[in-house]
One Martini backbone bead per residue (centre of mass of N, CA, C, O) as a GRO file, in nm:
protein
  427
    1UNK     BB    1  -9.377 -17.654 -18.092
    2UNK     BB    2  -9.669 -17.434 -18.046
    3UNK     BB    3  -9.949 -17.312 -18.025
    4UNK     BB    4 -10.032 -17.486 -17.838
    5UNK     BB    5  -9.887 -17.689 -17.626
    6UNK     BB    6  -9.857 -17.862 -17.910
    7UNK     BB    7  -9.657 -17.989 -18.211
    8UNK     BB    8  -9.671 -18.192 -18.490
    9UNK     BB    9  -9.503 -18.106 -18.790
   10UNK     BB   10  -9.393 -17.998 -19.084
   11UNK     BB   11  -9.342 -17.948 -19.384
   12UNK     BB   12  -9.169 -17.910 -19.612
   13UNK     BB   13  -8.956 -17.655 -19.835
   14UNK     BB   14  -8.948 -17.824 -20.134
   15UNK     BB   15  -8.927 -17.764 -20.460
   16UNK     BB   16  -8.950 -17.800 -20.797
   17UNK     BB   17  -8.797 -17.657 -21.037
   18UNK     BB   18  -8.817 -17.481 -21.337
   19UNK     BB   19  -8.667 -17.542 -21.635
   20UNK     BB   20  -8.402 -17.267 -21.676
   21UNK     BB   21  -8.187 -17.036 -21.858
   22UNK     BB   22  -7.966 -16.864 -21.686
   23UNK     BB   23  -8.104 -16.890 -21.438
   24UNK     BB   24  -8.172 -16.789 -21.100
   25UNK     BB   25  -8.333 -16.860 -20.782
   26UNK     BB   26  -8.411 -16.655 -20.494
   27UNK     BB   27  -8.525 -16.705 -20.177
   28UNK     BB   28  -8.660 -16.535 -19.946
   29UNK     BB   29  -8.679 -16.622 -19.608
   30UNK     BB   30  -8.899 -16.420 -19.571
   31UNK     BB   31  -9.115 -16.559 -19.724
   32UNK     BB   32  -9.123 -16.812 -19.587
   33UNK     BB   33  -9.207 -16.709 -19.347
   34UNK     BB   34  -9.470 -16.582 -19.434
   35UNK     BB   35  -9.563 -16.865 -19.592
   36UNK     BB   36  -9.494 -17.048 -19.309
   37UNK     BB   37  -9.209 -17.173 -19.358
   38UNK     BB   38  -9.086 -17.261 -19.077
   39UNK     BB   39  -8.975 -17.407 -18.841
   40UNK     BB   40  -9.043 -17.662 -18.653
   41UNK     BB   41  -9.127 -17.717 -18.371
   42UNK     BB   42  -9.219 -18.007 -18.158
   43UNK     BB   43  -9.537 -18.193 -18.109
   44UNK     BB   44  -9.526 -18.258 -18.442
   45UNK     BB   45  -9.618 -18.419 -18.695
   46UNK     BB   46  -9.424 -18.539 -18.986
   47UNK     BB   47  -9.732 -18.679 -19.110
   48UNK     BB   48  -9.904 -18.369 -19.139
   49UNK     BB   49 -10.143 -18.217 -19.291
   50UNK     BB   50 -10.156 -17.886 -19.481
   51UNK     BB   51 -10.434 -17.864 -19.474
   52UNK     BB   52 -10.739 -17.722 -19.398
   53UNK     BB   53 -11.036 -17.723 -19.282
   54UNK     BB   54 -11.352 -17.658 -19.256
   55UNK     BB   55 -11.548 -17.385 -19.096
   56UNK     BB   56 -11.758 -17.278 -18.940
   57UNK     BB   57 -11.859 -16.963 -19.032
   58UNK     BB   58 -11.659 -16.882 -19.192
   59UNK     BB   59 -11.498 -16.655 -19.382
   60UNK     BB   60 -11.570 -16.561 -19.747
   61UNK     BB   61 -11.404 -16.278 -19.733
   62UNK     BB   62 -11.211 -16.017 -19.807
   63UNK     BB   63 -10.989 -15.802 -19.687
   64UNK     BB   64 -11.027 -15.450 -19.605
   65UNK     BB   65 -10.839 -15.213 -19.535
   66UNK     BB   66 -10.947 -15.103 -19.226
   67UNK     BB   67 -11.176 -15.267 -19.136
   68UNK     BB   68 -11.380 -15.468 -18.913
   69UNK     BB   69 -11.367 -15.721 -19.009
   70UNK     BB   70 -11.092 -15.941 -18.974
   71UNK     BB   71 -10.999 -16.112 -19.206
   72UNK     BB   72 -10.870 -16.344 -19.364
   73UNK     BB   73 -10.632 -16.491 -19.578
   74UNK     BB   74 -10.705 -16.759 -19.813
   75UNK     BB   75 -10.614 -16.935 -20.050
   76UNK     BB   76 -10.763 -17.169 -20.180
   77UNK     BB   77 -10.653 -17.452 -20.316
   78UNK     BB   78 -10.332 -17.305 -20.169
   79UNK     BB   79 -10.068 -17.396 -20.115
   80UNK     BB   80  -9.767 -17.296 -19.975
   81UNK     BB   81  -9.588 -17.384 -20.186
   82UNK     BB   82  -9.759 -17.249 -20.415
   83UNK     BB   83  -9.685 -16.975 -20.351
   84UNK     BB   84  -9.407 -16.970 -20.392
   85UNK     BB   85  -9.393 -17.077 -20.720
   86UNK     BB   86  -9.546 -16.910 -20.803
   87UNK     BB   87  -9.353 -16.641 -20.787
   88UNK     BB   88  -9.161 -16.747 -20.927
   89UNK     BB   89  -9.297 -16.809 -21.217
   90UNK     BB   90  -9.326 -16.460 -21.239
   91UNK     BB   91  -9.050 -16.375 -21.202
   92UNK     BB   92  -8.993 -16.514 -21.505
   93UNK     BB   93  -9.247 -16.385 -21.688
   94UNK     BB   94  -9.182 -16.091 -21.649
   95UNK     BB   95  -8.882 -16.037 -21.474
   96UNK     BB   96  -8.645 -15.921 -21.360
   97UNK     BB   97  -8.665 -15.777 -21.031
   98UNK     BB   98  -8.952 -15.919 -20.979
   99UNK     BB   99  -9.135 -15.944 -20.683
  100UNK     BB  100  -9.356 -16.180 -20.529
  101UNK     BB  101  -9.576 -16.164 -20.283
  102UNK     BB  102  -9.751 -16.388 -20.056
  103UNK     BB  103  -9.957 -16.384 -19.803
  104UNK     BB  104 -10.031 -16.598 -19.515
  105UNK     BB  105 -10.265 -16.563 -19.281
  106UNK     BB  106 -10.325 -16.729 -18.939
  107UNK     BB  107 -10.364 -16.587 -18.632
  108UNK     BB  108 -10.121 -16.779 -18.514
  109UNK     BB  109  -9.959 -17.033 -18.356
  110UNK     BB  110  -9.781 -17.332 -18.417
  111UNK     BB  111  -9.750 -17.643 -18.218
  112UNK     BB  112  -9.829 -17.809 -18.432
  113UNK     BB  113  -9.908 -17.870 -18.718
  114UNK     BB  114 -10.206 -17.758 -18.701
  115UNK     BB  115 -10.547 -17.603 -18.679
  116UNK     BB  116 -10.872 -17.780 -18.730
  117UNK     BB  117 -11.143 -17.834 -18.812
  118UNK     BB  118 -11.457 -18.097 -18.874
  119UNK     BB  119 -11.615 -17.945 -19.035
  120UNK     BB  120 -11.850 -17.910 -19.267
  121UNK     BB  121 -11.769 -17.574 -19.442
  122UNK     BB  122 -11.690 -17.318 -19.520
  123UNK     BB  123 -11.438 -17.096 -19.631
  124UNK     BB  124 -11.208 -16.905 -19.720
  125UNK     BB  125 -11.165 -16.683 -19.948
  126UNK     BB  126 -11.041 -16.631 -20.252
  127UNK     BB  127 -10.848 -16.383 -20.362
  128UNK     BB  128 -11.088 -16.274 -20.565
  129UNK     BB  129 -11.294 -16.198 -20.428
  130UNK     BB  130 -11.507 -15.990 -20.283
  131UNK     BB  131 -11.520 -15.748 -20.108
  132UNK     BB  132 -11.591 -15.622 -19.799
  133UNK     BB  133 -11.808 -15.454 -19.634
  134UNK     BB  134 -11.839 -15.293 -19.404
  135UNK     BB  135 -11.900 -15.352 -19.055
  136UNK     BB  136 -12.105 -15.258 -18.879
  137UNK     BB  137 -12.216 -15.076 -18.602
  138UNK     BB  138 -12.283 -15.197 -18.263
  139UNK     BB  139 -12.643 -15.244 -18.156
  140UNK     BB  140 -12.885 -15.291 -17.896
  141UNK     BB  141 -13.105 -15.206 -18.111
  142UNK     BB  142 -13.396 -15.193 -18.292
  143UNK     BB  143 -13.685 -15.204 -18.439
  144UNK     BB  144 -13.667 -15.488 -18.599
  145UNK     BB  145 -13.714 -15.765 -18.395
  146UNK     BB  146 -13.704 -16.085 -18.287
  147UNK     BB  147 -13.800 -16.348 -18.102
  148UNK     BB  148 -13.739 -16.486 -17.787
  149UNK     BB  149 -13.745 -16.858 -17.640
  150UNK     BB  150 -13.583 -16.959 -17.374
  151UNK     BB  151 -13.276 -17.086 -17.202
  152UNK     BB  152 -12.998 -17.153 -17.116
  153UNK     BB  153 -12.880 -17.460 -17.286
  154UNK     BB  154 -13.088 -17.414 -17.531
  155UNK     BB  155 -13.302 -17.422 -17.767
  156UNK     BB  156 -13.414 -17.198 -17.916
  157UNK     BB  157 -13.680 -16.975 -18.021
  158UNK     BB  158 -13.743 -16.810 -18.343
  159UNK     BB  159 -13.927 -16.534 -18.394
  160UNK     BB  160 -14.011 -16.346 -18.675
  161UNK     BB  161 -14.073 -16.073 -18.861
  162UNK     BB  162 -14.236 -15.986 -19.125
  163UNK     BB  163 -14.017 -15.764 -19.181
  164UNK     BB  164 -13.754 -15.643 -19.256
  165UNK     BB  165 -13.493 -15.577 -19.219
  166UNK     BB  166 -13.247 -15.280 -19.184
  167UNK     BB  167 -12.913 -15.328 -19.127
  168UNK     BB  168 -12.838 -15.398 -18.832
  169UNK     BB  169 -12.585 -15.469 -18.591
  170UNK     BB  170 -12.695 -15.662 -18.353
  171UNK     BB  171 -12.617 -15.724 -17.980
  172UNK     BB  172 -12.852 -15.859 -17.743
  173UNK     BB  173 -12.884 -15.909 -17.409
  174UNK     BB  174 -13.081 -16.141 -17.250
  175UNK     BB  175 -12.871 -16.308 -17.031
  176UNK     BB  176 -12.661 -16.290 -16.755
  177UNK     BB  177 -12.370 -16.372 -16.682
  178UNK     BB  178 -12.085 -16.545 -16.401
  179UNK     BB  179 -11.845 -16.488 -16.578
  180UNK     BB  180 -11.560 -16.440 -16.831
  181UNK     BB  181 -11.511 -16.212 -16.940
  182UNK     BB  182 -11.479 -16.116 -17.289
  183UNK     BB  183 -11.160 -16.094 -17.480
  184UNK     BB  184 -10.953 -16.032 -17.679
  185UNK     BB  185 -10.842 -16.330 -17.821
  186UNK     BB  186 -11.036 -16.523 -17.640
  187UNK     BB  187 -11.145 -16.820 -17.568
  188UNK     BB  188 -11.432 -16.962 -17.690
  189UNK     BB  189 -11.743 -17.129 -17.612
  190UNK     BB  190 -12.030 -17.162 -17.874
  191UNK     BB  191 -12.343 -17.179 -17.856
  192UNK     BB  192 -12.634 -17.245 -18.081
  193UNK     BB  193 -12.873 -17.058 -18.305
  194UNK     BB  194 -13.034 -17.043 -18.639
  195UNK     BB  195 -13.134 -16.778 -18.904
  196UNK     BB  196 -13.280 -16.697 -19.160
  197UNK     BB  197 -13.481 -16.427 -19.281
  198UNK     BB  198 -13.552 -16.434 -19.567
  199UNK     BB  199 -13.624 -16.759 -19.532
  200UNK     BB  200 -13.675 -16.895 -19.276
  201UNK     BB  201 -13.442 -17.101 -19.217
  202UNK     BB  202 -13.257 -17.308 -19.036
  203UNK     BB  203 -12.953 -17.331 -18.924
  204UNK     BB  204 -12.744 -17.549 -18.829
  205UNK     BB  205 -12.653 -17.633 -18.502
  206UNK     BB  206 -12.568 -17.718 -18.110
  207UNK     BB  207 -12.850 -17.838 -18.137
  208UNK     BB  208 -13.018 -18.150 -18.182
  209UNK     BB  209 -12.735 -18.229 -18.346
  210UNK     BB  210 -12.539 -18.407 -18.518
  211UNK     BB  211 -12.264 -18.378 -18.354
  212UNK     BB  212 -12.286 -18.159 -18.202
  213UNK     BB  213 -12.095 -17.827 -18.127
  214UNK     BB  214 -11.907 -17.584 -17.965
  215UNK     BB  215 -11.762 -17.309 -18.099
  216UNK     BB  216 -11.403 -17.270 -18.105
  217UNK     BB  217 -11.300 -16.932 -18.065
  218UNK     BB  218 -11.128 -16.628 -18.135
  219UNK     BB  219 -11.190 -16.341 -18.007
  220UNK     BB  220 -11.141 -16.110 -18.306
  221UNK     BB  221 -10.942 -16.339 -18.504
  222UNK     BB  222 -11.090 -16.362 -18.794
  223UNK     BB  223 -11.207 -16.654 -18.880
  224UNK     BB  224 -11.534 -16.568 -18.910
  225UNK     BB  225 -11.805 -16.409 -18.874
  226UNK     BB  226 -11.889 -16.128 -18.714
  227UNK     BB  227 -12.127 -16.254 -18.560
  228UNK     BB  228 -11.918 -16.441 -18.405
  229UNK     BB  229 -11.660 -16.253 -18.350
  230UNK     BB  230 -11.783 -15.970 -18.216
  231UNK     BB  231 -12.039 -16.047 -18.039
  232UNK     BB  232 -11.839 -16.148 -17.747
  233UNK     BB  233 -11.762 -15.924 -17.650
  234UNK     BB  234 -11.803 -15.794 -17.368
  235UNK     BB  235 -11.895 -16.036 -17.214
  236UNK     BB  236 -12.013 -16.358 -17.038
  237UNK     BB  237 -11.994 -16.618 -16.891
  238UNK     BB  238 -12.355 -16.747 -16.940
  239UNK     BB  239 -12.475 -16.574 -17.191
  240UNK     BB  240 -12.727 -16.427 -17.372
  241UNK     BB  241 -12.748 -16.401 -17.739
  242UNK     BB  242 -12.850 -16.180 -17.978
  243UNK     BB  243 -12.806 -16.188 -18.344
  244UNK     BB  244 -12.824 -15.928 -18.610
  245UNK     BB  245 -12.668 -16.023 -18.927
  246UNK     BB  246 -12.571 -15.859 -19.168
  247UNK     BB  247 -12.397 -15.921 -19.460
  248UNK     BB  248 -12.133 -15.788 -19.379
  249UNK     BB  249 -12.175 -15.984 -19.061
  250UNK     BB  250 -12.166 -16.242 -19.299
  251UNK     BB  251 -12.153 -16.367 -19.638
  252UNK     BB  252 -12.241 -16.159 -19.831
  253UNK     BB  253 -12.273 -16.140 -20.162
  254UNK     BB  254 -12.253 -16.438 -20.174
  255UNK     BB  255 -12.299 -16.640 -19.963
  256UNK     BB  256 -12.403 -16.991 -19.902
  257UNK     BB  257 -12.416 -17.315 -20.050
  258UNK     BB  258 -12.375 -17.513 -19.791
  259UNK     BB  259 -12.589 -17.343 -19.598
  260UNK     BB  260 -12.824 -17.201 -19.772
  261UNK     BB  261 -12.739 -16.946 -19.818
  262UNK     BB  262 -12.758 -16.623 -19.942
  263UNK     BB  263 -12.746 -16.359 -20.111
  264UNK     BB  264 -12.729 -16.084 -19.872
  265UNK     BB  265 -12.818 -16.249 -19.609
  266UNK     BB  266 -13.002 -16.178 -19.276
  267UNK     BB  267 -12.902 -16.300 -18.982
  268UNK     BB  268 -12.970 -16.545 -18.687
  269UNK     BB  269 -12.868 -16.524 -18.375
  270UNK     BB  270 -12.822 -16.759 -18.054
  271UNK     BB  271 -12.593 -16.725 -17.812
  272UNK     BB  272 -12.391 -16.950 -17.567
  273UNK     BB  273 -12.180 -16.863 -17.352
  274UNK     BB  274 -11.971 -17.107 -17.177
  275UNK     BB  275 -11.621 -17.007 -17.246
  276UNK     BB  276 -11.352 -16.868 -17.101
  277UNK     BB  277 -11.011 -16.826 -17.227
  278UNK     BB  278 -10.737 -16.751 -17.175
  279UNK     BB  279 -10.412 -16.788 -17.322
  280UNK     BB  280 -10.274 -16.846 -16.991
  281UNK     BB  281 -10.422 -17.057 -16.880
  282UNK     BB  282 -10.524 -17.299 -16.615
  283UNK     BB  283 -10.524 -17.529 -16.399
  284UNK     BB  284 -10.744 -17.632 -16.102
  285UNK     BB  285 -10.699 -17.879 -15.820
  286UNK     BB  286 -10.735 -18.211 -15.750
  287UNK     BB  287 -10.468 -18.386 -15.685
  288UNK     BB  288 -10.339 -18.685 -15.822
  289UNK     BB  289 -10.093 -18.892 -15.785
  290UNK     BB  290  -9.865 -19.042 -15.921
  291UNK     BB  291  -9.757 -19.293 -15.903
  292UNK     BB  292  -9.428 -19.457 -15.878
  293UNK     BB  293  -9.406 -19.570 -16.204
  294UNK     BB  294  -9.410 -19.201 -16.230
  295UNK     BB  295  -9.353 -18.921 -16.326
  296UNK     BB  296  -9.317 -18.638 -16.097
  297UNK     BB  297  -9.564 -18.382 -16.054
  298UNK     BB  298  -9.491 -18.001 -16.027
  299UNK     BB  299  -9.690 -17.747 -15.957
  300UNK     BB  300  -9.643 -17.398 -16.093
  301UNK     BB  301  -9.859 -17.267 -16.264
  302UNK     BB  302  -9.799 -17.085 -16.505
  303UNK     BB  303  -9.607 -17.251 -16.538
  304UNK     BB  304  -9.388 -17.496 -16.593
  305UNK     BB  305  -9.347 -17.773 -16.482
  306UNK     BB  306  -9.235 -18.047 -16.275
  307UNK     BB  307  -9.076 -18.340 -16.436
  308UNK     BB  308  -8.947 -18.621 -16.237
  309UNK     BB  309  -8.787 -18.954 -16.377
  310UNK     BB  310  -8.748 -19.278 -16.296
  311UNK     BB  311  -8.483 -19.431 -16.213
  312UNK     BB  312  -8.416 -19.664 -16.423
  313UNK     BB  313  -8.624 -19.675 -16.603
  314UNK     BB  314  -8.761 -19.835 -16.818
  315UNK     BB  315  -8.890 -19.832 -17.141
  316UNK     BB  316  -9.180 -19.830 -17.249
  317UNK     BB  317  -9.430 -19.976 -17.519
  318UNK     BB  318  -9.672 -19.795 -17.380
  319UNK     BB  319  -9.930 -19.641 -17.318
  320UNK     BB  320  -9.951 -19.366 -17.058
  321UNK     BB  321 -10.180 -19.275 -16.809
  322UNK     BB  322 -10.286 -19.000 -16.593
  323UNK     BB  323 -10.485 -18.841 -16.351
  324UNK     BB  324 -10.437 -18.532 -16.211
  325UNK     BB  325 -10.713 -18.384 -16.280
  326UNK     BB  326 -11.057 -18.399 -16.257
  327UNK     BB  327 -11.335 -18.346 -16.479
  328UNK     BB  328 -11.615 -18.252 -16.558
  329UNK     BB  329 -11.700 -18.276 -16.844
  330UNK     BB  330 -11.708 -18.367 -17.140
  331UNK     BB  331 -11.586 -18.582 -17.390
  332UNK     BB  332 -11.376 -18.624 -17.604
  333UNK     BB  333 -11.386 -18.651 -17.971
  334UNK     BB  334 -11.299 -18.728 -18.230
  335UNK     BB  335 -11.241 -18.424 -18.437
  336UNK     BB  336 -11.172 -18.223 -18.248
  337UNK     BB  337 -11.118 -17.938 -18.068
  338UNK     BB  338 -10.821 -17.850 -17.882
  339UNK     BB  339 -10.762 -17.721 -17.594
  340UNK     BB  340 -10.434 -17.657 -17.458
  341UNK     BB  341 -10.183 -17.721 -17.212
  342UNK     BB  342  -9.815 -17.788 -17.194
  343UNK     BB  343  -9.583 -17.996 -17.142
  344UNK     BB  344  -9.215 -18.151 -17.248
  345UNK     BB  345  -9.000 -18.435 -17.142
  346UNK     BB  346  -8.817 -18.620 -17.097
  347UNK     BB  347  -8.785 -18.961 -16.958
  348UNK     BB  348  -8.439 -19.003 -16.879
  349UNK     BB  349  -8.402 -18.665 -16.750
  350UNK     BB  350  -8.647 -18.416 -16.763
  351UNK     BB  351  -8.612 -18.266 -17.016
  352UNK     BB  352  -8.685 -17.964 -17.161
  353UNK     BB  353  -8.869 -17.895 -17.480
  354UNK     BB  354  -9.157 -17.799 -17.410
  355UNK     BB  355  -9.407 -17.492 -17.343
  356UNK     BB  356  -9.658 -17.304 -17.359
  357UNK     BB  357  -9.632 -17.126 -17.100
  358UNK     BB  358  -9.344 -16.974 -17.226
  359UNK     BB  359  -9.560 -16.821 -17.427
  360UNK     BB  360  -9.855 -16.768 -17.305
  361UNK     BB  361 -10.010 -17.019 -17.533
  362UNK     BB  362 -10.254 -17.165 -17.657
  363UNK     BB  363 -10.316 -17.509 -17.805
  364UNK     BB  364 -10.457 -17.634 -18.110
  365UNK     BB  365 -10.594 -17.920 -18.197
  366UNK     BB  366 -10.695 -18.239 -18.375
  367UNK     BB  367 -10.846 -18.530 -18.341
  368UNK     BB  368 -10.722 -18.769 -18.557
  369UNK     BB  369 -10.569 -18.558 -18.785
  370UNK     BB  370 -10.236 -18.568 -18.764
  371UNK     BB  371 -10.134 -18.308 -18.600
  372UNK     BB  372 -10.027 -18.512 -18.388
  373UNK     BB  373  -9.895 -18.733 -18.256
  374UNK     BB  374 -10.013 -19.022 -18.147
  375UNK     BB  375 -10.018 -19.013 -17.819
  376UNK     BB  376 -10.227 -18.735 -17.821
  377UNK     BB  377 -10.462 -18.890 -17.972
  378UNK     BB  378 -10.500 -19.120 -17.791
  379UNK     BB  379 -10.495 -18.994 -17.476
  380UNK     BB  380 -10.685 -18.737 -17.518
  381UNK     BB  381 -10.909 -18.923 -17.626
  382UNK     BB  382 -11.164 -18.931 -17.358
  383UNK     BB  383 -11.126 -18.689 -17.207
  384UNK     BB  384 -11.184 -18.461 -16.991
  385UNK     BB  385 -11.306 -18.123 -16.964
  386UNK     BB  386 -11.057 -18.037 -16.703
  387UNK     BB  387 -10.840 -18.171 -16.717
  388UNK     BB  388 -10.491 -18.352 -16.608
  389UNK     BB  389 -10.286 -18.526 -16.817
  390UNK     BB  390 -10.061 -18.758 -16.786
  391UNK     BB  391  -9.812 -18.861 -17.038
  392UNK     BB  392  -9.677 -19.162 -17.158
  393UNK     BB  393  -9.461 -19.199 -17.466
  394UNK     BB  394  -9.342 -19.366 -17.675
  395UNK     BB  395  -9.165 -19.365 -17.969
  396UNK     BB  396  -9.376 -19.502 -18.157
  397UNK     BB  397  -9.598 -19.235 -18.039
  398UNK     BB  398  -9.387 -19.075 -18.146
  399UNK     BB  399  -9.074 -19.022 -18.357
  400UNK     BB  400  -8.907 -19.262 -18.300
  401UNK     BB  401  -8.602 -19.239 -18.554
  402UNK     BB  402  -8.671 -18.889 -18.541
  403UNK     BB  403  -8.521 -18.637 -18.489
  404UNK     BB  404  -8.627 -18.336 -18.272
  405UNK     BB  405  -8.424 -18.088 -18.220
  406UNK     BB  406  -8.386 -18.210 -17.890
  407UNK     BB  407  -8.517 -18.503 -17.958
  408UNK     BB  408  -8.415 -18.786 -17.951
  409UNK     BB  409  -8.428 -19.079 -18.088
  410UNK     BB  410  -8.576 -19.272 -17.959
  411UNK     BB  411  -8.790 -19.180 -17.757
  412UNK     BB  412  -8.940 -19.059 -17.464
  413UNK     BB  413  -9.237 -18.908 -17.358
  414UNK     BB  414  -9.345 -18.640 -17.138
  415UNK     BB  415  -9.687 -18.507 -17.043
  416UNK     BB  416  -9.860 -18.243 -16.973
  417UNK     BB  417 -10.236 -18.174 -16.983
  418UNK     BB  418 -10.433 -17.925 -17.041
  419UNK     BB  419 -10.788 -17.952 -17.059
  420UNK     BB  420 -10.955 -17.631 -17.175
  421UNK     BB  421 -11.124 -17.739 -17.441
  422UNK     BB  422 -11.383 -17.745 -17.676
  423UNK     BB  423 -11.468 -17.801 -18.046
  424UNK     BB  424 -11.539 -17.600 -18.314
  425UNK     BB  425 -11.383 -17.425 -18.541
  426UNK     BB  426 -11.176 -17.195 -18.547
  427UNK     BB  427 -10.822 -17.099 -18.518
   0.00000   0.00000   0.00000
């Protein structure tokens, strides 16, 4: 497993050379790991396909080198492998002694296979794009802004003024929460209203539309564009945020025509944050213990969970699930992006082989997208945001006859997993 509490496995790193004489090329290690190429981690399905779905308000723009942006770099229509294959064929091309590197940041650890959002709307953009202006400087406040009405967790209404923007990026907090500050790293979930200035159109939020959901994304992780990735640090948890993002802190000279955005439009958020949560939490609350044929939980804390299985018992032939905190939140639904803390021990021994929490990093994968074993697609999907859920997985729903790492294959494994947030958007 990797960045989530959980990852089921990635593709291989091997693909065919074209045929040359007289030549040999040696990939050297550092590229495959900078290319993302290390081996796989645990709980990732070894059938996970290595695309990144597209993000809303993801970043269409190339980072700047020192700039406030903090964009991704991801080239386009280009796996991973094409990076490797690309390199090596310049290699040929060009000279002997002459190595090209193209590195591909991804922003975080991988847990499972991949971890990303299932909304259509732009993705970051390919290598050529044009690069973005420096990012303006955070001000509360400027000559000319929209009004606001409308309370936190509904839907804003923004009215515009006549006079063009100014080009400040504004942060303005509307009414403060009393919830946890939200640091730099945090996972957020931030539901929206936007529009466009220019054009005074509406751009589809996550209020009032058909499967609308709030944004989950790490604050100034660099995944999203800067109106929404810079604008929730230092506010707390329940506050309702204005923002008005020039072109610089939205999607540049591109525009988006996926959002019907123009060049150069500058964007209108109401963000309300929702709920802030550390690299490292855990949830707490009531516990109900399992069954007396499960696997029993005693829960460390911060720590791995110790997981301890039923003596003698034979392996199941299908998925069991206790809730063992129950959450108060809305249900998972298939397609969702999945913040989870998670532990991993086999069934017949109760041998730990994978924890986000010795990592004390949250991993997120999307539901239903193959990025993780089908017992935790099962699993996870329809239980409540803020449980703690004991799965028993057997062989048939994780690695089957393959094995992985130190899970021996066709094991049954058991999982406990904290859900600590759901929604959509950013890596």
């Amino acid at each position: 497993m990797s960045e989530k509490a959980s990852s089921p496995g990635e593709a291989d790193n091997t693909g065919n050379k074209p045929p040359v004489d007289r030549e040999s090329i040696v990939v050297p290690a550092e590229m495959l790991t900078q290319a993302g190429w290390a081996p796989p981690t645990n709980p990732v399905n070894p059938d996970a396909k290595t695309e990144q779905a597209p993000q809303v308000f993801a970043s269409n723009q190339r980072k700047v080198p020192l700039s406030e942006a903090g964009y991704n770099e991801d080239p386009g229509g280009v796996g991973r492998l094409g990076v490797i294959l690309g390199s090596v064929l310049a290699v040929l091309l060009i000279a002997s002694g002459v190595t090209m590197y193209y590195v591909n940041k991804d922003g975080g650890t991988k847990p499972a296979a991949k971890s990303d959002s299932a909304t259509a709307s732009p993705s970051a953009a390919p290598s050529d794009a044009p690069s973005q202006a420096p990012v303006p400087p955070i001000k509360d406040s400027a000559k000319v802004l929209p009004s606001v009405s409308g309370d936190f967790g509904t839907k804003a209404a923004i009215t515009l003024p006549k006079e063009a923007p100014e080009g400040t990026f504004v942060v303005k907090e509307l009414s403060a929460g009393s919830g946890a500050k939200v640091e730099k790293g945090n996972w957020v979930s931030v539901d929206y209203t936007a529009m466009d200035w220019q054009t005074g159109k509406e751009i589809p939020g996550s209020y009032g539309e058909e499967n609308g959901k709030p944004q989950l994304y790490q604050a100034g992780g660099g995944s999203l564009i800067p109106a929404l990735d810079n604008a929730v640090e230092g506010h707390k948890a329940g506050s309702r945020l204005l923002v008005v993002a020039p072109p610089a802190a939205a999607f540049g000279a591109q525009g988006s025509s996926d959002l019907g955005i123009g060049a150069g439009d500058s964007l209108v958020f109401v963000l309300d944050i929702r709920q802030a949560t550390a690299p490292g939490a855990v949830l707490s609350g009531d516990v109900t213990p399992p069954p007396a044929d499960f696997p029993q939980v005693k829960d460390n804390g911060t720590k791995a969970a110790e997981i301890t299985p039923v003596k003698g018992a034979a392996d199941p032939t299908e998925l069991k699930s206790h809730v063992l905190i129950q959450g108060k939140g809305r249900k998972i639904e298939q397609g969702e992006k999945v913040l989870v803390q998670y532990t991993g021990v086999l069934y017949k021994d109760g041998k730990k082989f994978d924890s986000s929490l010795d990592r004390g990093q949250a991993f997120t994968f999307t539901t239903g997208a193959g990025q993780v074993i089908e017992g935790w697609d099962k699993g996870i999907t329809g239980q409540n945001i803020g449980s703690r859920v004991e799965l028993v997985v057997p062989a048939s729903l994780g690695y089957k006859d393959q094995a992985s790492d130190s899970i021996p294959a066709n094991s049954t494994l058991v999982f406990v997993v904290d859900i600590l947030d759901a929604g959509v958007g950013g890596s």
